[in-house]
Tab-separated table of C-alpha atoms and ligand atoms in Angstrom:
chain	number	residue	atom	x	y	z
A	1	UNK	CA	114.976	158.731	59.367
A	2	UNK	CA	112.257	156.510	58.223
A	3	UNK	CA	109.396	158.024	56.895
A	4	UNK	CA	106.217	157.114	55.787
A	5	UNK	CA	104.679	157.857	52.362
A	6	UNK	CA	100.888	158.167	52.409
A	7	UNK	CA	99.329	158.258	49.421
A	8	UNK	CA	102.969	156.439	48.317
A	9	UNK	CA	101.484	154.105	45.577
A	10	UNK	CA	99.907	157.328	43.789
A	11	UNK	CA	101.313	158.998	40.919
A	12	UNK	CA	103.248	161.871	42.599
A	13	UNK	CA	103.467	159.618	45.845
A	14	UNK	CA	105.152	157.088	44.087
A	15	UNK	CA	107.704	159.719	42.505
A	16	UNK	CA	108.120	161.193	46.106
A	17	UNK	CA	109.401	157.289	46.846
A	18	UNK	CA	111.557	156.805	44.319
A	19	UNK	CA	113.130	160.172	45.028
A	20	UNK	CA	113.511	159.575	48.850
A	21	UNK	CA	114.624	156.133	48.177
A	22	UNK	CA	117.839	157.110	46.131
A	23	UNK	CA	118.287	159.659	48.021
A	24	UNK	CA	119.231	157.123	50.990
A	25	UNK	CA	115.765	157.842	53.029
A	26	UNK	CA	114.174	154.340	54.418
A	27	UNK	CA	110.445	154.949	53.325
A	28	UNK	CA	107.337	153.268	53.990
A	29	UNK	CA	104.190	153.666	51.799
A	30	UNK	CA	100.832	153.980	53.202
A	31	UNK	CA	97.691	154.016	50.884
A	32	UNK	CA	94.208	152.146	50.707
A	33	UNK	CA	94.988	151.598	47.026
A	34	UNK	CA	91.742	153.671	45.915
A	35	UNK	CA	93.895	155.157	43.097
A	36	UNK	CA	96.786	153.793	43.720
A	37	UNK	CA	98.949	151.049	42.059
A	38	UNK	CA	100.582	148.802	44.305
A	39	UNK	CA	103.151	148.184	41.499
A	40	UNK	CA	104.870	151.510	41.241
A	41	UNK	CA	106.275	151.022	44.618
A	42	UNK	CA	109.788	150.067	44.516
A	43	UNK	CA	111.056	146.767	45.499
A	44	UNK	CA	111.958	146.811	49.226
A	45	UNK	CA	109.599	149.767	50.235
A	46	UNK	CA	107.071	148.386	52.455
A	47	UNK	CA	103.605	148.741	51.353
A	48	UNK	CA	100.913	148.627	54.392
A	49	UNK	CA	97.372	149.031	52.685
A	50	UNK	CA	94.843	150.853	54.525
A	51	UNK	CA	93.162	153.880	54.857
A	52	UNK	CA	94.561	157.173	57.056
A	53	UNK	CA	91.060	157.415	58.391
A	54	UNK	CA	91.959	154.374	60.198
A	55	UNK	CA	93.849	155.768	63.184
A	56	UNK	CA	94.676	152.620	64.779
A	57	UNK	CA	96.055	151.210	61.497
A	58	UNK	CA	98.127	154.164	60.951
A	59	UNK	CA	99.399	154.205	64.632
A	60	UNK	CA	100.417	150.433	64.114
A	61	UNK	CA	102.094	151.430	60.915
A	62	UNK	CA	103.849	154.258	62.828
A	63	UNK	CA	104.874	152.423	65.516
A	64	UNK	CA	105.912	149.231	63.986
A	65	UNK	CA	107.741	150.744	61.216
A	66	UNK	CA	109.803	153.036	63.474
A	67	UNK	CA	108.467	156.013	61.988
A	68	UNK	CA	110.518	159.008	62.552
A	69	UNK	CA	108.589	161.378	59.863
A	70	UNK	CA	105.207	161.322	57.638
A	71	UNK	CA	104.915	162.893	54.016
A	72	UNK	CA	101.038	163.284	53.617
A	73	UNK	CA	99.978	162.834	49.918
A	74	UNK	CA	97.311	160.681	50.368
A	75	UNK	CA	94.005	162.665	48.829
A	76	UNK	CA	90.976	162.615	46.689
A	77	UNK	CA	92.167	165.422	44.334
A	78	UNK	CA	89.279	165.567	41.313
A	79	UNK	CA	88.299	169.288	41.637
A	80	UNK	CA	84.580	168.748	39.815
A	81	UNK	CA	83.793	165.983	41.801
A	82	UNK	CA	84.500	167.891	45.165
A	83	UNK	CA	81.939	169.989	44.073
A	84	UNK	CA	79.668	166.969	43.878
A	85	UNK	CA	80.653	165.228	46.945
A	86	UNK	CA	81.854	168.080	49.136
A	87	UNK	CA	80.906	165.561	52.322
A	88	UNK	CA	83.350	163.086	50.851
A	89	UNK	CA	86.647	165.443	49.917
A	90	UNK	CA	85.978	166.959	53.596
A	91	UNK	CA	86.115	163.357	55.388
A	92	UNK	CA	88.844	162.440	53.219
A	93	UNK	CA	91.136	165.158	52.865
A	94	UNK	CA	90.099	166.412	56.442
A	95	UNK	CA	89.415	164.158	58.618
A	96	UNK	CA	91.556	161.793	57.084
A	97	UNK	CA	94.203	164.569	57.976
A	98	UNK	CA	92.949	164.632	61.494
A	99	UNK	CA	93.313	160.969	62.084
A	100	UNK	CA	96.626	160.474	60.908
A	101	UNK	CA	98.128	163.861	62.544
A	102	UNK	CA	96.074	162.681	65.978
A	103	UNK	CA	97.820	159.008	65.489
A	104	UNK	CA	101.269	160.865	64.773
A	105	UNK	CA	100.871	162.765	68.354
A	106	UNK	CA	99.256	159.974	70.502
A	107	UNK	CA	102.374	157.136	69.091
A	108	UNK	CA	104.992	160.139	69.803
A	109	UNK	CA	106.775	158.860	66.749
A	110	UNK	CA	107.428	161.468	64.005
A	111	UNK	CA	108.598	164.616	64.056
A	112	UNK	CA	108.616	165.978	60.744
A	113	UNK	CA	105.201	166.508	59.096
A	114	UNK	CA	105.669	167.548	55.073
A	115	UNK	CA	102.054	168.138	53.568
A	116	UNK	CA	100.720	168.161	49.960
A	117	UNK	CA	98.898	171.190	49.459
A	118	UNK	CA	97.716	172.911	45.984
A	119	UNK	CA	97.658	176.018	44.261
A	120	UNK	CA	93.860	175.616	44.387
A	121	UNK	CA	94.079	177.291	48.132
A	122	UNK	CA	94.657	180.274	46.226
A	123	UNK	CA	91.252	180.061	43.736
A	124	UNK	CA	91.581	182.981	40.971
A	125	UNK	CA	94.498	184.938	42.717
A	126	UNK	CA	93.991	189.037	41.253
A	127	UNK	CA	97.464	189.187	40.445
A	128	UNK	CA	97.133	189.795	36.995
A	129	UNK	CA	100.230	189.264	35.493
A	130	UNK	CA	102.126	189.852	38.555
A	131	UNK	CA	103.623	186.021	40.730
A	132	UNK	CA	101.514	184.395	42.999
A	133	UNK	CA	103.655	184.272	46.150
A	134	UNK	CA	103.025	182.621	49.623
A	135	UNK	CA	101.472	185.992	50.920
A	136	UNK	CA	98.918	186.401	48.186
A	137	UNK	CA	95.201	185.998	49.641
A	138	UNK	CA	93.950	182.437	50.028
A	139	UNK	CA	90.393	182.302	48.852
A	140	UNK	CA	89.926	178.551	46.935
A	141	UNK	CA	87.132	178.361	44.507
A	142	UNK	CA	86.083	174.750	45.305
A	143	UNK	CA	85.824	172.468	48.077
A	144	UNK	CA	88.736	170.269	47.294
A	145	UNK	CA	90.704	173.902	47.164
A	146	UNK	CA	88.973	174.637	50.841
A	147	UNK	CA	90.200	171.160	52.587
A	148	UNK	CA	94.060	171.537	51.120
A	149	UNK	CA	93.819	175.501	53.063
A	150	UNK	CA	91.676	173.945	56.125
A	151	UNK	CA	94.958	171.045	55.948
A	152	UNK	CA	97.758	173.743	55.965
A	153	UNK	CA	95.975	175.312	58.851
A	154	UNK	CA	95.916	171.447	60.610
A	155	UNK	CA	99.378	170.939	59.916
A	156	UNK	CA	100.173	174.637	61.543
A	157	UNK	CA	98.403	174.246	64.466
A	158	UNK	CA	99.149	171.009	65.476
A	159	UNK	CA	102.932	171.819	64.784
A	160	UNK	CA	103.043	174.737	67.304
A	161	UNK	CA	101.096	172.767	69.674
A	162	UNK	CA	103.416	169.984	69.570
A	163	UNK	CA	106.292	170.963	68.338
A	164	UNK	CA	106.149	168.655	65.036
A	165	UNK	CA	108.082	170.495	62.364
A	166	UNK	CA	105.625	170.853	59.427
A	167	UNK	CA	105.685	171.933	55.365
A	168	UNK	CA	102.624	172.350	53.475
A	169	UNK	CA	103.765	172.663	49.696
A	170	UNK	CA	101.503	173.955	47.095
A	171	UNK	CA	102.009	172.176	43.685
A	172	UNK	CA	101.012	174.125	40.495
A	173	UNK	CA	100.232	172.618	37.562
A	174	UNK	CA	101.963	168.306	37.757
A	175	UNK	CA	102.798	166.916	34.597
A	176	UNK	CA	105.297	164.627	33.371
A	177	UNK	CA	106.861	160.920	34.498
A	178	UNK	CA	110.012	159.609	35.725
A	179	UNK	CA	109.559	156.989	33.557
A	180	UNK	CA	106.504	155.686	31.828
A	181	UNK	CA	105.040	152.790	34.319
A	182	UNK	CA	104.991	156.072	37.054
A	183	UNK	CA	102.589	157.796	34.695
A	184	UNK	CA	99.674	159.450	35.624
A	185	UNK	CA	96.421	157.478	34.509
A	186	UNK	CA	93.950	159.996	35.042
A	187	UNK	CA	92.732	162.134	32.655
A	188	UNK	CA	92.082	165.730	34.634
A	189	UNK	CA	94.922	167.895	33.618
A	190	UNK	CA	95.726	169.663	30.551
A	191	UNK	CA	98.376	167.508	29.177
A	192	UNK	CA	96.107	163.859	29.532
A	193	UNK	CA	92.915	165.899	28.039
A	194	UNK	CA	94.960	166.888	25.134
A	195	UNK	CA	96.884	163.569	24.702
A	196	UNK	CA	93.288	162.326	24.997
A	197	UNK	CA	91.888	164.205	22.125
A	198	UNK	CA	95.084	163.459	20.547
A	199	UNK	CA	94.593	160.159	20.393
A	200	UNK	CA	90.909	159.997	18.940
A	201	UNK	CA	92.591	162.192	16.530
A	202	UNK	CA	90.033	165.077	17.358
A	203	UNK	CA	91.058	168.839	18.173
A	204	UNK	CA	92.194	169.780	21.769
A	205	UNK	CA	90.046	172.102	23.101
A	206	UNK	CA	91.006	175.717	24.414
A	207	UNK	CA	88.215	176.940	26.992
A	208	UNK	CA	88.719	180.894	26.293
A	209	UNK	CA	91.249	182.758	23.760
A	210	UNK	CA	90.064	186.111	24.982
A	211	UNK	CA	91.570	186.507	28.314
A	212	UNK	CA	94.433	189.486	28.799
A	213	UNK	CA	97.322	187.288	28.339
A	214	UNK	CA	99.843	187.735	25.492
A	215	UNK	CA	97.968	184.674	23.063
A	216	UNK	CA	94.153	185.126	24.888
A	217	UNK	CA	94.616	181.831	26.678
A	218	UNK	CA	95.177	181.079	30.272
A	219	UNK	CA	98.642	180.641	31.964
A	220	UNK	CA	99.600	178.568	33.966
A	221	UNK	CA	102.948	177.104	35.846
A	222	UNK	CA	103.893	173.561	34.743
A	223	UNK	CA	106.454	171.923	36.880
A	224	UNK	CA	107.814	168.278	36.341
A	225	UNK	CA	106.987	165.692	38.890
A	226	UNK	CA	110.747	164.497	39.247
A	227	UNK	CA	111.192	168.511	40.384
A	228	UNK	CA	108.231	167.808	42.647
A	229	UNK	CA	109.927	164.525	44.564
A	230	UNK	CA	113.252	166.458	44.680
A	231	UNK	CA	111.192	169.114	46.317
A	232	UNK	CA	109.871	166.730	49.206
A	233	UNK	CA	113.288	165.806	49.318
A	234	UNK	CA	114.425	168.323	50.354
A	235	UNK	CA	111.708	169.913	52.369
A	236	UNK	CA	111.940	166.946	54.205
A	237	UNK	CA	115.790	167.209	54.970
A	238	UNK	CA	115.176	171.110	56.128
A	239	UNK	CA	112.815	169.495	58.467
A	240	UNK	CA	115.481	167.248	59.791
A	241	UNK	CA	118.231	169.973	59.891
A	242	UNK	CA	115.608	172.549	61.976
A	243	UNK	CA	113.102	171.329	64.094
A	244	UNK	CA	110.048	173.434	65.166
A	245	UNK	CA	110.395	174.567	61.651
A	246	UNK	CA	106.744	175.800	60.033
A	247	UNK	CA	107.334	176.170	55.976
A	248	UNK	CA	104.531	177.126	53.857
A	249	UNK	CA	106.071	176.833	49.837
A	250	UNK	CA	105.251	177.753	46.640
A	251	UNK	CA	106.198	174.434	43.913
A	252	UNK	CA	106.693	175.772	40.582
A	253	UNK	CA	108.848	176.713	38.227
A	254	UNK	CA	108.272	180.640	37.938
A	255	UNK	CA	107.196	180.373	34.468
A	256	UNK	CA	104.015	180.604	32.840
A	257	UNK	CA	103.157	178.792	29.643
A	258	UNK	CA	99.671	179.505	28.110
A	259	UNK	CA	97.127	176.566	27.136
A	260	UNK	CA	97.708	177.292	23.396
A	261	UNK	CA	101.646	177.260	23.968
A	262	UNK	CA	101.465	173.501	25.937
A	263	UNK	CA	98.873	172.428	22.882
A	264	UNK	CA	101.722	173.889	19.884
A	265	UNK	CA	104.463	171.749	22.357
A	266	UNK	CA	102.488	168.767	22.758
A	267	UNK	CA	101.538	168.695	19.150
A	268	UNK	CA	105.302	169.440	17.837
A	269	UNK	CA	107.008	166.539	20.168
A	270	UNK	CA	104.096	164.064	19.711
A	271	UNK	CA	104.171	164.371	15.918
A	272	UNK	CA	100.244	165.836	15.370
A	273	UNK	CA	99.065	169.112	13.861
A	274	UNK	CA	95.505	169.570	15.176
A	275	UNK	CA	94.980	173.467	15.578
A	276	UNK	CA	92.755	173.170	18.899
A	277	UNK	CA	88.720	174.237	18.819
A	278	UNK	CA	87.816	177.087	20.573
A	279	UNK	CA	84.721	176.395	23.596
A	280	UNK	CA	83.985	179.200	26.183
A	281	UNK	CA	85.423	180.214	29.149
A	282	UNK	CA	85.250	177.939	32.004
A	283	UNK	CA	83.743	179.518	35.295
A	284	UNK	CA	86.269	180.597	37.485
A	285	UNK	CA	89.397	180.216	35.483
A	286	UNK	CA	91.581	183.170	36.468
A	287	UNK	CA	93.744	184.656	33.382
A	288	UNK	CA	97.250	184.117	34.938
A	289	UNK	CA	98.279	181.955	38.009
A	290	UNK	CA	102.197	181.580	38.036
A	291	UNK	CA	104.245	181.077	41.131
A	292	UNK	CA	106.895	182.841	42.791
A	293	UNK	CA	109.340	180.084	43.222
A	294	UNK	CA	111.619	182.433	45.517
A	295	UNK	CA	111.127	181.101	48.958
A	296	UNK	CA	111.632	177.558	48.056
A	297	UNK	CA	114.519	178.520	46.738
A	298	UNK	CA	115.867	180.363	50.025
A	299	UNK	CA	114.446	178.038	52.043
A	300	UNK	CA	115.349	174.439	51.124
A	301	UNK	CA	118.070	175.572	48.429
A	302	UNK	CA	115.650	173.802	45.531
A	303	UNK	CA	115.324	174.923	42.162
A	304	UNK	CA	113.214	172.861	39.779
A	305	UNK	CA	114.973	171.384	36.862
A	306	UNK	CA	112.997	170.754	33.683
A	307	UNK	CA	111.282	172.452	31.082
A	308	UNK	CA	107.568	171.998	29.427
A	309	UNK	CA	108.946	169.917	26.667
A	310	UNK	CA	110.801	167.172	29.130
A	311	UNK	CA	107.638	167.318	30.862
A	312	UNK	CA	105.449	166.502	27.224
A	313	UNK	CA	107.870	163.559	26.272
A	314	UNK	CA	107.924	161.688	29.435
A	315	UNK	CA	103.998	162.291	29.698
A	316	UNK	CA	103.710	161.024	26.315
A	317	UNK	CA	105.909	158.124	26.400
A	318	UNK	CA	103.792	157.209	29.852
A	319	UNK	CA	100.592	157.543	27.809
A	320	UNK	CA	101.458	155.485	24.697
A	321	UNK	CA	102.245	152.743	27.229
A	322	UNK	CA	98.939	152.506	28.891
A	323	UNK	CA	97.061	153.909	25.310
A	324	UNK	CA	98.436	151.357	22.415
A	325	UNK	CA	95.710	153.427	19.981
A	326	UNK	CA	98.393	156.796	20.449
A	327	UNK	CA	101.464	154.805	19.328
A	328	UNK	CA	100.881	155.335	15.745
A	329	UNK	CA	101.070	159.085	16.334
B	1	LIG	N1	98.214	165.892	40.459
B	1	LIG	C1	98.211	167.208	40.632
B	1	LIG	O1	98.254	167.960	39.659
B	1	LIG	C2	98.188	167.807	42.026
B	1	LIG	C3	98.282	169.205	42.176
B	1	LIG	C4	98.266	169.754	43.460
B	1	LIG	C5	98.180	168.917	44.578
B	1	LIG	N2	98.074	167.563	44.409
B	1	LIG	C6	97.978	166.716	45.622
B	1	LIG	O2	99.008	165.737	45.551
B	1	LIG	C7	98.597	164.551	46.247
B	1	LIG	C8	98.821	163.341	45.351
B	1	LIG	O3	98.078	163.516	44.141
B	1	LIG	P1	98.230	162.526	42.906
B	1	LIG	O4	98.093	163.349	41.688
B	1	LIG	O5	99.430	161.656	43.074
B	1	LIG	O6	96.887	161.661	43.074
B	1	LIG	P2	96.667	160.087	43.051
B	1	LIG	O7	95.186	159.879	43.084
B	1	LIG	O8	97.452	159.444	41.971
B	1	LIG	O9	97.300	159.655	44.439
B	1	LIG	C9	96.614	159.695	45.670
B	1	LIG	C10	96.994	158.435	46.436
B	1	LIG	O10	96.394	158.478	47.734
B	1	LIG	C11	95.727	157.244	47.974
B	1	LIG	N3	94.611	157.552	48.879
B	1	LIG	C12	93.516	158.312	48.603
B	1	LIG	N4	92.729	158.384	49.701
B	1	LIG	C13	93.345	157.662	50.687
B	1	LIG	C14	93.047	157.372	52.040
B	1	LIG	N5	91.925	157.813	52.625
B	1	LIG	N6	93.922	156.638	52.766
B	1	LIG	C15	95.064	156.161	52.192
B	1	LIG	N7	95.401	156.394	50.903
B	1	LIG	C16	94.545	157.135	50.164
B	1	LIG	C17	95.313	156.722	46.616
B	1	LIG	O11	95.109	155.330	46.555
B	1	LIG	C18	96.493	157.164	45.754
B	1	LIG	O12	97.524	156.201	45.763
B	1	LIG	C19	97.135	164.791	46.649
B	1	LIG	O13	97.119	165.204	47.988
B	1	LIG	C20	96.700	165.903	45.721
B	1	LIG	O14	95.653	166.654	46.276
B	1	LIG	C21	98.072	166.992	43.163
């Protein structure tokens, strides 16, 4: 199969790339470059620059590249800003959606349909200490959360309408690097904001050491990006192997680490010792949001691989390359 890779040039896009590409898969990346970097596509993968909200440039891309599946990462993915702009996460994560599944059906072309989705679709899940599974309640706290649920529902619809076989996967917390020019660049999850404050040599900050979890700080599931592209991998192959097939999965690791337990990690393997500063809670941060990794497991046989700390190193070694100031550390 050949597939094509929107959103390919993007960190986790671009890990998804490498992944399908030694794993024998012809890929073909599709992105507008609007956070992308052209140069973390492999040599050999075709990169065709524009947006998915262009229909007739996707259904050129389709066509012309013999497309014979899509893996839909392409996104705007900052949580605070969807607030802001909710117009603007809607058109792009929507109907950007929209366009490319309506240029998929009109070119007849692919028939496997794998779909980045988020935890977020699941908001502040009551579970209390309890796993998060694929049956828990759905209600996302944010607009970004609300356009990954309105996507699954998309995908879902237009797959028993047409008989595409679709996955929507819901990534918990990404973090790590498959080597360092892969990186992530931005600075919106916990590990860049603490390499961040790291760097200026300030204290990371904990938002909240009262909650009901065994330290007071929140918990979350950290999973390793290279886990992540294995997981495509092989969502995409159960695809192949099934068609008509409608997965909905659950991309963790099963574990939860709390914020202070990342921060002791992160300051032990990067050689620091700032004890983090204490702020309030954040709005809306639930306690405890860890993932049953079960039906992953059953489903597409895929178990993720590394821990926290192989997650830390490869993060770090990704920041010191594009942060010379946080090699002396
Ligand atoms: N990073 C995380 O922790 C996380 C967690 C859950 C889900 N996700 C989802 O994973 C996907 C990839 O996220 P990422 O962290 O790699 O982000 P990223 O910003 O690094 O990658 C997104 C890529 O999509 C491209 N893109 C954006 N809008 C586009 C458009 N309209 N047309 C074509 N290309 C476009 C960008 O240029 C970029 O290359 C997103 O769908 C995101 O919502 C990410």
């Amino acid at each position: 199969m050949t597939w094509l890779i929107t959103g390919g040039a993007g960190y986790i896009g671009a890990h998804v790339v490498h992944a399908m590409a030694e794993a024998g898969e012809r890929a073909v990346v599709y992105d507008d470059l609007s956070s992308g970097i052209p140069d973390r596509v492999p040599d050999g993968v075709p990169l065709v620059v524009g947006s998915v909200l262009d229909g007739e440039r996707v259904a050129r891309a389709l066509t012309d590249h013999g497309i014979t599946g899509v893996v839909h990462l392409a996104a705007k993915k900052q949580v605070a800003e969807s607030v802001e702009r909710p117009l603007h996460y809607y058109r792009e994560n929507v109907e950007g959606l929209r366009a490319l599944l309506e240029a998929v059906t009109a070119t007849g072309t692919a028939s496997s349909f794998v779909f980045s989705s988020s935890a977020a679709v699941y908001g502040a899940p009551s579970t209390g200490a309890e796993l998060v599974t694929e049956e828990t309640p759905c209600r996302p706290m944010s607009p970004y959360g609300e356009t990954k649920l309105a996507g699954e529902w998309l995908v879902r619809a237009t797959g028993r309408a047409t008989g595409l076989s679709t996955a929507s996967l819901r990534y918990f917390n990404v973090a790590g690097a498959a080597r360092p020019e892969l990186a992530d660049t931005g600075v919106s999850n916990l590990v860049p904001m603490v390499f961040e404050k790291l760097t200026e040599n300030a204290p990371p900050l904990v938002f909240g050491d009262d909650y009901p979890t065994p330290d007071g700080t929140c918990v979350r599931d950290y999973i390793h990006v290279v886990d992540l592209a294995e997981a495509h991998v092989a969502a995409a192959r159960a695809l192949r192997a099934a068609p008509g097939r409608d997965l909905t999965l659950n991309i963790g690791r099963g574990e939860g680490v709390s914020v202070r337990g990342m921060i002791d990690r992160i300051n032990a393997l990067t050689g620091h010792a700032l004890a983090p500063t204490v702020a309030p809670r954040r709005p809306g941060d639930p306690a405890n949001v860890v993932a049953s990794a079960d039906r992953a497991a059953a489903e597409l046989g895929w178990k993720a691989r590394h821990g926290v700390d192989d997650m830390i190193t490869s993060a770090w070694a990704g920041w010191q390359r594009l942060h010379p100031a946080a090699r002396g550390g």
